[in-house]
Amino acid sequence: YSTVHFKTDGGIMITGSHNPPEYNGIKTVCGTGTLFGPAIQDVYKLIQTNDFESGEGSVKKVDAVTPYVDEIAAQFQLERKVKVVLDAGNGTAGPVVHRVLEKLNVDATELFFEMDGNFPNHHPDPTVLENLHSLQAAVRKQKADLGIAFDGDGDRLGAVDEQGNVVYGDMLLLIFGREVLTRKPGSTFIGEVKCSQVMYDKLKELGGRPIMYKTGHSLIKAKMKEEHAELAGEMSGHMFFA
C-alpha cells in the first residue's frame, strides 16, 4: 500500500508472516509489482557478486496507516450495525483494524489486539483450525453475525459464520465474487489449485470467468494484471481485490 500511495520505486516489508517468532524474512516490491521466482534468484546473484549501486540517499519517517485506514473505511456504508468478533492473534493487524472499526457501523469484540511477537494466546495462522477456537467460542457467546481472524502480518484472513462454522478461503472468494458480479457482470476471477470445483462451477454459473492458477501471492498478482481480473483468492486466506 505504501509504495503505491507514496509513489516510491520500491519497498521492503520485514515480516515473519505467520511463522514462529524465531523466523523473519522480507517481502520485496519493485515499482508496483512483487518479485518472485527467477527475479529473486537474480537479487541473490547480485548479493553474491557484491554488484551494488552506490550513491547518496535520505531517510524520513511517514505515516502510512492513517491514509490506509481512511481509504479502507470509506469503502463501507453498513446499513445496520453489524456485530462482529475479530481475532488479531497478537500480530500486526490489531492496532490498524481497531482504527478501521472506529469508523464503521459495527459492534466489535476485539480478541488479542495487542501486538506481541511471542504470540502468547495462539499462533497467528487462521488456516489452522485450533487457532480459531477462541474466535468460534466468542462468536457463539456474543451471538455475533460473523468472526474474522488475521494472520501475523495482516495479509490473510480466516472467517467463521454466526454459528462458529469455518468459512474456507474458496467459499469467501465465492461470496465476494457473487457480490462483484452484481456490479460487474462477466468479471474474471482467479483461484488456485487447492480451491474446490464448487467455487469454479458456481462463479461460471453466475456469469463469471474463473481461472485456476498456481498458488503464491506474487504469482497470482502477476496473473491478475495479465488477465485483468477483478478478484483473486487462495485457500490460505489471501484475498486480492483489483
XYZ file of N, CA and C in Angstrom:
726
model
N 0.837 -1.203 0.000
C 0.000 0.000 0.000
C 0.876 1.259 0.000
N 1.899 1.248 0.832
C 2.750 2.434 0.975
C 3.472 2.776 -0.325
N 3.960 1.739 -1.015
C 4.715 2.002 -2.249
C 3.833 2.651 -3.310
N 2.560 2.246 -3.361
C 1.630 2.854 -4.321
C 1.238 4.257 -3.864
N 0.870 4.376 -2.587
C 0.375 5.649 -2.060
C 1.433 6.754 -2.125
N 2.672 6.405 -1.772
C 3.740 7.407 -1.751
C 4.545 7.442 -3.047
N 4.100 6.637 -4.050
C 4.729 6.608 -5.378
C 6.245 6.383 -5.288
N 6.623 5.358 -4.535
C 8.041 5.040 -4.408
C 8.469 4.089 -5.523
N 9.780 3.903 -5.673
C 10.299 2.997 -6.703
C 10.332 1.545 -6.230
N 10.243 1.365 -4.929
C 10.275 0.000 -4.403
C 9.981 -0.001 -2.920
N 9.910 -1.194 -2.356
C 9.631 -1.289 -0.925
C 10.061 -2.630 -0.365
N 10.327 -2.642 0.930
C 10.661 -3.885 1.628
C 9.831 -3.943 2.903
N 9.236 -5.093 3.138
C 8.476 -5.319 4.371
C 9.211 -6.390 5.164
N 9.580 -6.059 6.393
C 10.241 -7.045 7.255
C 9.155 -7.817 7.978
N 9.104 -9.117 7.752
C 7.983 -9.905 8.281
C 8.346 -11.375 8.410
N 7.778 -11.994 9.429
C 7.854 -13.444 9.545
C 6.534 -14.071 9.131
N 5.614 -13.228 8.646
C 4.268 -13.672 8.282
C 3.654 -14.453 9.440
N 3.235 -15.695 9.184
C 2.594 -16.493 10.233
C 3.587 -17.468 10.863
N 4.882 -17.319 10.539
C 5.872 -18.262 11.061
C 6.176 -17.999 12.532
N 6.756 -18.994 13.221
C 7.106 -18.807 14.642
C 8.061 -17.622 14.832
N 8.116 -17.065 16.067
C 8.836 -15.813 16.298
C 10.323 -15.843 15.938
N 10.941 -17.030 15.940
C 12.379 -17.051 15.647
C 12.692 -16.868 14.161
N 11.657 -16.866 13.318
C 11.870 -16.698 11.880
C 11.511 -15.294 11.432
N 12.296 -14.770 10.504
C 11.976 -13.489 9.907
C 12.413 -13.504 8.445
N 11.892 -12.575 7.679
C 12.256 -12.501 6.272
C 11.838 -11.159 5.724
N 11.931 -11.017 4.399
C 11.482 -9.769 3.778
C 10.606 -10.076 2.579
N 9.607 -9.219 2.374
C 8.837 -9.222 1.128
C 9.296 -8.003 0.345
N 9.513 -8.166 -0.930
C 10.041 -7.069 -1.739
C 9.026 -6.608 -2.778
N 8.999 -5.298 -2.994
C 8.153 -4.692 -4.018
C 9.061 -3.887 -4.941
N 8.894 -4.095 -6.239
C 9.680 -3.362 -7.228
C 8.684 -2.601 -8.104
N 8.706 -1.261 -8.022
C 7.649 -0.491 -8.677
C 6.350 -0.783 -7.949
N 5.332 -1.229 -8.678
C 4.078 -1.629 -8.021
C 3.897 -3.143 -8.070
N 4.926 -3.863 -8.541
C 4.834 -5.321 -8.644
C 5.686 -6.004 -7.593
N 5.509 -7.312 -7.463
C 6.280 -8.077 -6.489
C 7.363 -8.879 -7.213
N 8.402 -9.221 -6.482
C 9.469 -10.057 -7.033
C 9.194 -11.511 -6.684
N 9.351 -12.405 -7.666
C 9.161 -13.826 -7.381
C 9.951 -14.649 -8.386
N 10.101 -15.938 -8.066
C 10.751 -16.863 -8.992
C 12.154 -16.440 -9.377
N 12.455 -16.446 -10.678
C 13.806 -16.122 -11.161
C 14.295 -14.744 -10.725
N 13.365 -13.782 -10.561
C 13.764 -12.421 -10.164
C 14.407 -12.410 -8.777
N 13.924 -13.269 -7.874
C 14.529 -13.363 -6.543
C 15.927 -13.962 -6.649
N 16.083 -14.950 -7.551
C 17.402 -15.537 -7.773
C 18.371 -14.510 -8.355
N 17.853 -13.590 -9.183
C 18.697 -12.519 -9.736
C 19.226 -11.615 -8.625
N 18.355 -11.310 -7.645
C 18.785 -10.493 -6.499
C 19.862 -11.238 -5.711
N 19.664 -12.534 -5.544
C 20.643 -13.382 -4.831
C 22.020 -13.309 -5.509
N 22.012 -13.348 -6.836
C 23.282 -13.271 -7.589
C 23.961 -11.922 -7.392
N 23.164 -10.846 -7.362
C 23.720 -9.506 -7.123
C 24.406 -9.443 -5.750
N 23.770 -10.094 -4.762
C 24.333 -10.114 -3.405
C 25.632 -10.920 -3.391
N 25.609 -12.096 -4.041
C 26.787 -12.971 -4.060
C 27.989 -12.298 -4.722
N 27.726 -11.540 -5.792
C 28.824 -10.923 -6.552
C 29.143 -9.507 -6.066
N 28.411 -9.074 -5.020
C 28.625 -7.733 -4.454
C 28.413 -6.632 -5.505
N 27.454 -6.883 -6.398
C 27.220 -5.967 -7.527
C 26.188 -4.916 -7.133
N 26.608 -3.962 -6.289
C 25.674 -2.966 -5.762
C 25.890 -1.596 -6.395
N 24.821 -0.833 -6.456
C 24.921 0.576 -6.849
C 25.439 1.366 -5.650
N 26.010 2.534 -5.901
C 26.422 3.394 -4.788
C 25.904 4.805 -5.039
N 25.732 5.557 -3.981
C 25.219 6.910 -4.122
C 24.749 7.451 -2.794
N 24.089 8.584 -2.844
C 23.607 9.241 -1.635
C 22.084 9.135 -1.571
N 21.577 9.045 -0.361
C 20.130 8.985 -0.193
C 19.703 9.706 1.061
N 18.447 9.602 1.411
C 17.940 10.223 2.635
C 16.884 9.314 3.235
N 16.634 9.519 4.502
C 15.644 8.714 5.221
C 14.631 9.649 5.874
N 13.354 9.344 5.735
C 12.355 10.082 6.509
C 11.222 9.142 6.892
N 10.623 9.401 8.026
C 9.507 8.577 8.506
C 8.203 9.149 7.981
N 7.317 8.279 7.546
C 5.994 8.722 7.101
C 4.927 7.845 7.748
N 3.733 8.368 7.853
C 2.599 7.636 8.420
C 1.793 7.021 7.279
N 1.929 5.716 7.100
C 1.175 5.028 6.048
C -0.168 4.516 6.556
N -0.300 4.444 7.883
C -1.504 3.825 8.454
C -2.732 4.725 8.306
N -2.575 6.033 8.589
C -3.736 6.936 8.550
C -4.403 6.975 7.173
N -3.654 7.195 6.074
C -4.324 7.182 4.772
C -4.924 5.821 4.431
N -4.268 4.754 4.870
C -4.784 3.406 4.631
C -6.127 3.209 5.338
N -6.164 3.559 6.622
C -7.396 3.424 7.418
C -8.528 4.240 6.788
N -8.222 5.481 6.402
C -9.241 6.344 5.794
C -9.775 5.751 4.497
N -8.865 5.224 3.677
C -9.261 4.692 2.369
C -10.105 3.421 2.510
N -9.694 2.543 3.423
C -10.439 1.286 3.625
C -11.828 1.572 4.200
N -11.865 2.369 5.262
C -13.139 2.629 5.949
C -14.149 3.331 5.046
N -13.664 4.178 4.152
C -14.553 4.949 3.266
C -15.315 4.058 2.280
N -14.859 2.815 2.109
C -15.490 1.922 1.128
C -16.731 1.205 1.678
N -17.007 1.379 2.968
C -18.096 0.623 3.582
C -19.147 1.520 4.218
N -20.382 1.364 3.769
C -21.517 2.030 4.409
C -22.478 0.916 4.848
N -22.378 0.492 6.078
C -23.184 -0.622 6.564
C -24.553 -0.106 7.005
N -25.606 -0.661 6.410
C -26.968 -0.169 6.661
C -27.441 -0.456 8.081
N -26.968 -1.549 8.640
C -27.326 -1.849 10.029
C -26.045 -2.116 10.802
N -26.137 -2.014 12.102
C -24.953 -2.263 12.938
C -24.624 -3.757 12.906
N -23.443 -4.080 12.440
C -23.018 -5.478 12.323
C -22.251 -5.867 13.586
N -22.636 -7.011 14.156
C -21.955 -7.493 15.358
C -20.864 -8.474 14.920
N -19.622 -8.148 15.231
C -18.502 -8.941 14.727
C -17.464 -9.157 15.817
N -16.847 -10.337 15.783
C -15.714 -10.634 16.670
C -14.482 -10.743 15.790
N -13.382 -10.118 16.214
C -12.147 -10.156 15.441
C -11.001 -10.636 16.312
N -10.178 -11.513 15.747
C -9.029 -12.074 16.449
C -7.766 -11.714 15.666
N -6.950 -10.837 16.248
C -5.722 -10.399 15.564
C -4.522 -11.278 15.925
N -4.715 -12.225 16.840
C -3.653 -13.177 17.157
C -2.361 -12.542 17.651
N -2.461 -11.342 18.250
C -1.298 -10.593 18.740
C -0.315 -10.217 17.624
N -0.818 -10.233 16.371
C 0.004 -9.823 15.235
C -0.126 -8.341 14.954
N 0.281 -7.943 13.741
C 0.328 -6.514 13.406
C -1.027 -5.932 13.025
N -2.020 -6.768 12.745
C -3.312 -6.260 12.260
C -4.074 -5.479 13.335
N -3.947 -5.887 14.594
C -4.770 -5.345 15.670
C -4.895 -3.832 15.723
N -3.787 -3.100 15.896
C -3.878 -1.638 16.028
C -4.481 -0.949 14.796
N -4.226 -1.518 13.604
C -4.753 -0.919 12.371
C -6.244 -1.208 12.235
N -6.624 -2.454 12.455
C -8.036 -2.836 12.357
C -8.871 -2.074 13.384
N -8.324 -1.850 14.574
C -9.038 -1.095 15.612
C -9.440 0.281 15.078
N -8.529 0.928 14.367
C -8.812 2.261 13.834
C -9.839 2.207 12.698
N -9.820 1.128 11.921
C -10.832 0.963 10.862
C -12.211 0.776 11.490
N -12.284 -0.072 12.524
C -13.557 -0.377 13.178
C -14.211 0.863 13.781
N -13.390 1.781 14.269
C -13.917 3.014 14.872
C -14.718 3.846 13.869
N -14.443 3.653 12.589
C -15.102 4.449 11.551
C -16.296 3.719 10.932
N -16.548 2.475 11.357
C -17.615 1.671 10.756
C -18.787 1.482 11.713
N -19.941 1.147 11.144
C -21.148 0.899 11.935
C -21.139 -0.544 12.438
N -20.223 -0.808 13.389
C -20.089 -2.167 13.901
C -20.070 -2.184 15.430
N -20.510 -3.312 15.962
C -20.377 -3.603 17.385
C -19.301 -4.683 17.450
N -18.066 -4.275 17.753
C -16.928 -5.181 17.607
C -16.397 -5.668 18.953
N -16.096 -6.965 18.999
C -15.371 -7.549 20.120
C -13.971 -7.877 19.621
N -12.955 -7.315 20.281
C -11.574 -7.474 19.831
C -10.851 -8.502 20.700
N -10.298 -9.535 20.056
C -9.516 -10.555 20.755
C -8.043 -10.422 20.376
N -7.171 -10.361 21.368
C -5.711 -10.410 21.179
C -5.229 -9.348 20.189
N -5.650 -8.098 20.416
C -5.283 -6.988 19.533
C -3.945 -6.349 19.922
N -3.386 -6.744 21.080
C -2.104 -6.168 21.498
C -0.992 -6.903 20.751
N -0.104 -6.142 20.113
C 0.988 -6.793 19.397
C 1.977 -7.433 20.375
N 2.282 -8.698 20.125
C 3.239 -9.434 20.959
C 3.826 -10.540 20.101
N 5.075 -10.352 19.694
C 5.724 -11.300 18.783
C 5.964 -12.678 19.370
N 5.687 -12.856 20.670
C 5.790 -14.196 21.264
C 4.482 -14.981 21.111
N 3.438 -14.307 20.629
C 2.130 -14.918 20.379
C 1.653 -15.770 21.560
N 1.346 -15.096 22.699
C 1.029 -15.826 23.929
C -0.297 -16.590 23.912
N -1.220 -16.238 23.014
C -2.542 -16.872 23.042
C -2.685 -18.029 22.061
N -2.292 -17.791 20.835
C -2.242 -18.864 19.842
C -1.433 -18.363 18.665
N -1.009 -19.283 17.832
C -0.206 -18.927 16.670
C -1.092 -18.160 15.674
N -0.594 -17.079 15.055
C -1.452 -16.266 14.187
C -1.552 -16.806 12.763
N -2.099 -18.007 12.645
C -2.316 -18.599 11.323
C -3.758 -19.074 11.256
N -4.631 -18.308 10.581
C -6.069 -18.618 10.598
C -6.472 -19.840 9.780
N -5.512 -20.465 9.061
C -5.859 -21.676 8.310
C -5.758 -22.927 9.181
N -5.159 -22.792 10.375
C -5.064 -23.923 11.304
C -6.266 -23.856 12.246
N -7.103 -24.876 12.208
C -8.391 -24.833 12.913
C -8.267 -24.569 14.411
N -7.240 -25.124 15.055
C -7.138 -24.936 16.513
C -6.888 -23.469 16.874
N -6.367 -22.690 15.921
C -6.144 -21.265 16.177
C -7.439 -20.451 16.130
N -8.526 -21.070 15.697
C -9.814 -20.370 15.585
C -10.751 -20.646 16.760
N -10.318 -21.482 17.700
C -11.213 -21.892 18.792
C -11.716 -20.708 19.616
N -10.837 -19.778 19.958
C -11.247 -18.603 20.750
C -12.261 -17.767 19.989
N -12.017 -17.607 18.686
C -12.918 -16.828 17.840
C -14.291 -17.488 17.765
N -14.312 -18.799 17.529
C -15.579 -19.529 17.420
C -16.384 -19.426 18.711
N -15.707 -19.592 19.829
C -16.393 -19.529 21.131
C -16.975 -18.135 21.372
N -16.204 -17.095 21.030
C -16.662 -15.727 21.255
C -17.834 -15.365 20.349
N -17.812 -15.834 19.104
C -18.922 -15.575 18.171
C -20.216 -16.188 18.713
N -20.118 -17.424 19.199
C -21.314 -18.091 19.741
C -21.803 -17.389 21.016
N -20.870 -17.041 21.887
C -21.231 -16.409 23.159
C -21.867 -15.027 22.918
N -21.289 -14.256 22.012
C -21.775 -12.894 21.760
C -22.970 -12.864 20.806
N -23.288 -14.041 20.214
C -24.332 -14.111 19.178
C -24.025 -13.103 18.052
N -22.774 -13.141 17.608
C -22.298 -12.212 16.583
C -22.732 -12.669 15.191
N -22.670 -11.735 14.243
C -23.012 -12.055 12.849
C -21.901 -12.853 12.167
N -20.674 -12.598 12.558
C -19.539 -13.316 11.976
C -18.296 -13.080 12.813
N -17.258 -13.844 12.492
C -15.961 -13.671 13.132
C -14.870 -13.648 12.083
N -13.846 -12.835 12.317
C -12.728 -12.719 11.379
C -11.426 -12.864 12.160
N -10.500 -13.664 11.620
C -9.176 -13.825 12.229
C -8.113 -13.424 11.214
N -7.042 -12.792 11.703
C -5.960 -12.357 10.822
C -4.693 -13.158 11.092
N -3.801 -13.190 10.102
C -2.512 -13.826 10.337
C -1.530 -12.789 10.899
N -0.293 -13.208 11.124
C 0.674 -12.383 11.839
C 0.949 -11.026 11.224
N 1.057 -10.968 9.879
C 1.348 -9.667 9.263
C 0.133 -9.090 8.554
N -1.044 -9.644 8.837
C -2.293 -8.994 8.446
C -2.654 -9.061 6.970
N -2.061 -10.000 6.215
C -2.434 -10.068 4.793
C -3.274 -11.302 4.462
N -3.653 -12.058 5.495
C -4.545 -13.203 5.263
C -5.638 -13.186 6.324
N -6.777 -13.763 5.978
C -7.842 -13.821 6.976
C -8.540 -15.170 6.958
N -9.087 -15.485 8.105
C -9.966 -16.626 8.241
C -11.308 -16.093 8.692
N -12.378 -16.849 8.464
C -13.700 -16.354 8.857
C -14.540 -17.499 9.400
N -15.446 -17.149 10.306
C -16.441 -18.108 10.785
C -17.809 -17.452 10.685
N -18.843 -18.266 10.475
C -20.198 -17.720 10.359
C -20.812 -17.524 11.737
N -22.101 -17.162 11.755
C -22.756 -16.812 13.023
C -22.876 -17.995 13.979
N -22.698 -19.213 13.462
C -22.751 -20.397 14.333
C -21.354 -20.876 14.719
N -20.341 -20.161 14.244
C -18.965 -20.542 14.559
C -18.373 -21.532 13.579
N -19.086 -21.807 12.488
C -18.543 -22.726 11.470
C -17.522 -21.992 10.601
N -16.434 -22.685 10.265
C -15.385 -22.067 9.455
C -15.865 -21.872 8.011
N -15.601 -20.694 7.469
C -15.872 -20.410 6.053
C -14.504 -20.364 5.374
N -14.212 -21.364 4.556
C -12.873 -21.506 3.981
C -12.622 -20.499 2.847
N -11.354 -20.363 2.478
C -10.921 -19.366 1.510
C -11.668 -19.389 0.193
N -11.936 -20.598 -0.334
C -12.624 -20.664 -1.628
C -14.074 -20.209 -1.515
N -14.688 -20.461 -0.351
C -16.073 -20.006 -0.169
C -16.127 -18.490 0.051
N -15.102 -17.936 0.700
C -15.022 -16.471 0.818
C -14.912 -15.849 -0.572
N -14.082 -16.469 -1.409
C -13.906 -15.965 -2.775
C -15.224 -16.015 -3.545
N -15.983 -17.070 -3.330
C -17.287 -17.203 -3.983
C -18.260 -16.127 -3.483
N -18.262 -15.880 -2.188
C -19.139 -14.842 -1.602
C -18.783 -13.469 -2.160
N -17.482 -13.159 -2.151
C -17.032 -11.860 -2.688
C -17.306 -11.774 -4.186
N -17.066 -12.887 -4.897
C -17.261 -12.914 -6.348
C -18.709 -12.701 -6.737
N -19.591 -13.272 -5.950
C -21.033 -13.122 -6.199
C -21.430 -11.648 -6.113
N -20.851 -10.950 -5.121
C -21.136 -9.518 -4.965
C -20.558 -8.720 -6.134
N -19.321 -9.031 -6.519
C -18.675 -8.320 -7.629
C -19.501 -8.454 -8.919
N -20.047 -9.644 -9.151
C -20.815 -9.889 -10.385
C -22.119 -9.100 -10.447
N -22.643 -8.674 -9.296
C -23.848 -7.831 -9.319
C -23.518 -6.449 -9.872
N -22.250 -6.033 -9.734
C -21.819 -4.719 -10.222
C -21.077 -4.796 -11.549
N -20.368 -5.899 -11.744
C -19.511 -6.036 -12.930
C -19.707 -7.416 -13.554
N -20.804 -7.589 -14.326
C -21.088 -8.886 -14.943
C -19.933 -9.328 -15.848
N -19.693 -10.640 -15.878
C -18.661 -11.174 -16.762
C -17.245 -11.036 -16.234
N -17.086 -10.626 -14.978
C -15.753 -10.410 -14.410
C -14.915 -11.686 -14.395
N -13.601 -11.487 -14.452
C -12.647 -12.595 -14.369
C -12.196 -12.771 -12.922
N -12.118 -14.033 -12.489
C -11.684 -14.380 -11.129
C -10.558 -15.395 -11.217
N -9.623 -15.317 -10.272
C -8.518 -16.265 -10.242
C -8.501 -16.979 -8.903
N -8.550 -18.306 -8.984
C -8.394 -19.139 -7.802
C -7.114 -19.933 -7.959
N -6.838 -20.819 -7.010
C -5.642 -21.646 -7.149
C -6.009 -23.119 -7.026
N -5.007 -23.966 -7.191
C -5.262 -25.404 -7.362
C -5.955 -26.071 -6.180
N -5.873 -25.467 -4.985
C -6.492 -26.097 -3.816
C -7.957 -25.698 -3.635
N -8.428 -24.701 -4.414
C -9.835 -24.288 -4.307
C -10.748 -25.385 -4.863
N -11.943 -25.491 -4.298
C -12.872 -26.550 -4.698
C -13.462 -26.299 -6.085
N -13.870 -27.388 -6.732
C -14.532 -27.293 -8.035
C -15.865 -26.546 -7.903
N -16.490 -26.667 -6.738
C -17.758 -25.971 -6.480
C -17.604 -24.474 -6.742
N -16.486 -23.903 -6.257
C -16.266 -22.468 -6.423
C -16.182 -22.088 -7.899
N -15.367 -22.835 -8.658
C -15.193 -22.525 -10.083
C -16.513 -22.681 -10.846
N -17.239 -23.770 -10.553
C -18.501 -24.035 -11.254
C -19.537 -22.951 -10.956
N -19.610 -22.552 -9.683
C -20.638 -21.588 -9.270
C -20.355 -20.198 -9.863
N -19.080 -19.787 -9.848
C -18.736 -18.479 -10.424
C -19.048 -18.447 -11.920
N -18.807 -19.582 -12.578
C -19.113 -19.683 -14.024
C -20.617 -19.617 -14.243
N -21.351 -20.340 -13.396
C -22.819 -20.373 -13.465
C -23.403 -18.964 -13.287
N -22.743 -18.152 -12.459
C -23.212 -16.790 -12.184
C -22.762 -15.785 -13.251
N -22.099 -16.301 -14.284
C -21.696 -15.427 -15.391
C -20.272 -14.923 -15.312
N -19.505 -15.428 -14.353
C -18.110 -15.013 -14.224
C -17.181 -15.857 -15.072
N -15.925 -15.462 -15.103
C -14.900 -16.201 -15.842
C -13.810 -16.619 -14.852
N -13.970 -17.792 -14.225
C -12.979 -18.229 -13.244
C -11.786 -18.930 -13.895
N -10.593 -18.663 -13.374
C -9.366 -19.275 -13.885
C -8.655 -19.946 -12.715
N -8.222 -21.193 -12.915
C -7.408 -21.871 -11.908
C -5.942 -21.576 -12.194
N -5.209 -21.173 -11.138
C -3.809 -20.825 -11.355
C -2.941 -21.352 -10.215
N -1.643 -21.048 -10.289
C -0.672 -21.515 -9.304
C -0.891 -20.830 -7.952
N -0.492 -21.512 -6.891
C -0.527 -20.941 -5.554
C 0.649 -19.985 -5.375
N 0.439 -18.923 -4.624
C 1.517 -17.976 -4.340
C 1.084 -16.560 -4.630
N 1.154 -15.668 -3.626
C 0.552 -14.347 -3.803
C 1.242 -13.527 -4.894
N 2.563 -13.669 -5.045
C 3.271 -12.923 -6.098
C 2.839 -13.389 -7.484
N 2.712 -14.706 -7.629
C 2.297 -15.288 -8.909
C 0.881 -14.857 -9.270
N 0.001 -14.881 -8.274
C -1.398 -14.526 -8.512
C -1.538 -13.051 -8.868
N -0.774 -12.175 -8.194
C -0.830 -10.746 -8.525
C -0.433 -10.507 -9.982
N 0.617 -11.198 -10.428
C 1.069 -11.038 -11.812
C 0.000 -11.532 -12.787
N -0.631 -12.665 -12.444
C -1.682 -13.246 -13.304
C -2.908 -12.329 -13.352
N -3.222 -11.682 -12.229
C -4.357 -10.747 -12.195
C -4.163 -9.615 -13.196
N -2.946 -9.065 -13.244
C -2.659 -7.982 -14.185
C -2.797 -8.477 -15.622
N -2.272 -9.671 -15.855
C -2.314 -10.258 -17.205
C -3.744 -10.492 -17.679
N -4.598 -10.956 -16.781
C -5.972 -11.323 -17.139
C -6.984 -10.204 -16.864
N -6.533 -9.104 -16.283
C -7.426 -8.009 -15.873
C -8.543 -8.529 -14.965
N -8.146 -9.362 -14.003
C -9.117 -9.972 -13.086
C -9.585 -8.964 -12.037
N -10.845 -9.082 -11.640
C -11.408 -8.218 -10.600
C -11.030 -8.698 -9.205
N -10.857 -10.012 -9.076
C -10.721 -10.607 -7.747
C -9.965 -11.920 -7.856
N -9.150 -12.197 -6.855
C -8.467 -13.487 -6.775
C -8.396 -13.898 -5.315
N -8.152 -15.178 -5.089
C -8.068 -15.639 -3.709
C -7.412 -16.992 -3.607
N -6.952 -17.297 -2.395
C -6.309 -18.575 -2.120
C -6.957 -19.221 -0.897
N -6.820 -20.518 -0.789
C -7.311 -21.231 0.391
C -6.630 -20.739 1.661
N -5.426 -20.191 1.516
C -4.668 -19.700 2.667
C -5.292 -18.458 3.293
N -6.271 -17.837 2.595
C -6.907 -16.636 3.115
C -6.394 -15.343 2.513
N -5.454 -15.444 1.553
C -5.076 -14.248 0.785
C -6.251 -13.887 -0.114
N -6.672 -12.644 -0.078
C -7.728 -12.154 -0.973
C -7.201 -10.926 -1.697
N -7.434 -10.860 -2.994
C -6.879 -9.781 -3.811
C -8.016 -9.082 -4.566
N -8.272 -7.834 -4.237
C -9.284 -7.038 -4.950
C -8.558 -6.067 -5.865
N -8.898 -6.118 -7.164
C -8.172 -5.298 -8.135
C -8.278 -3.809 -7.817
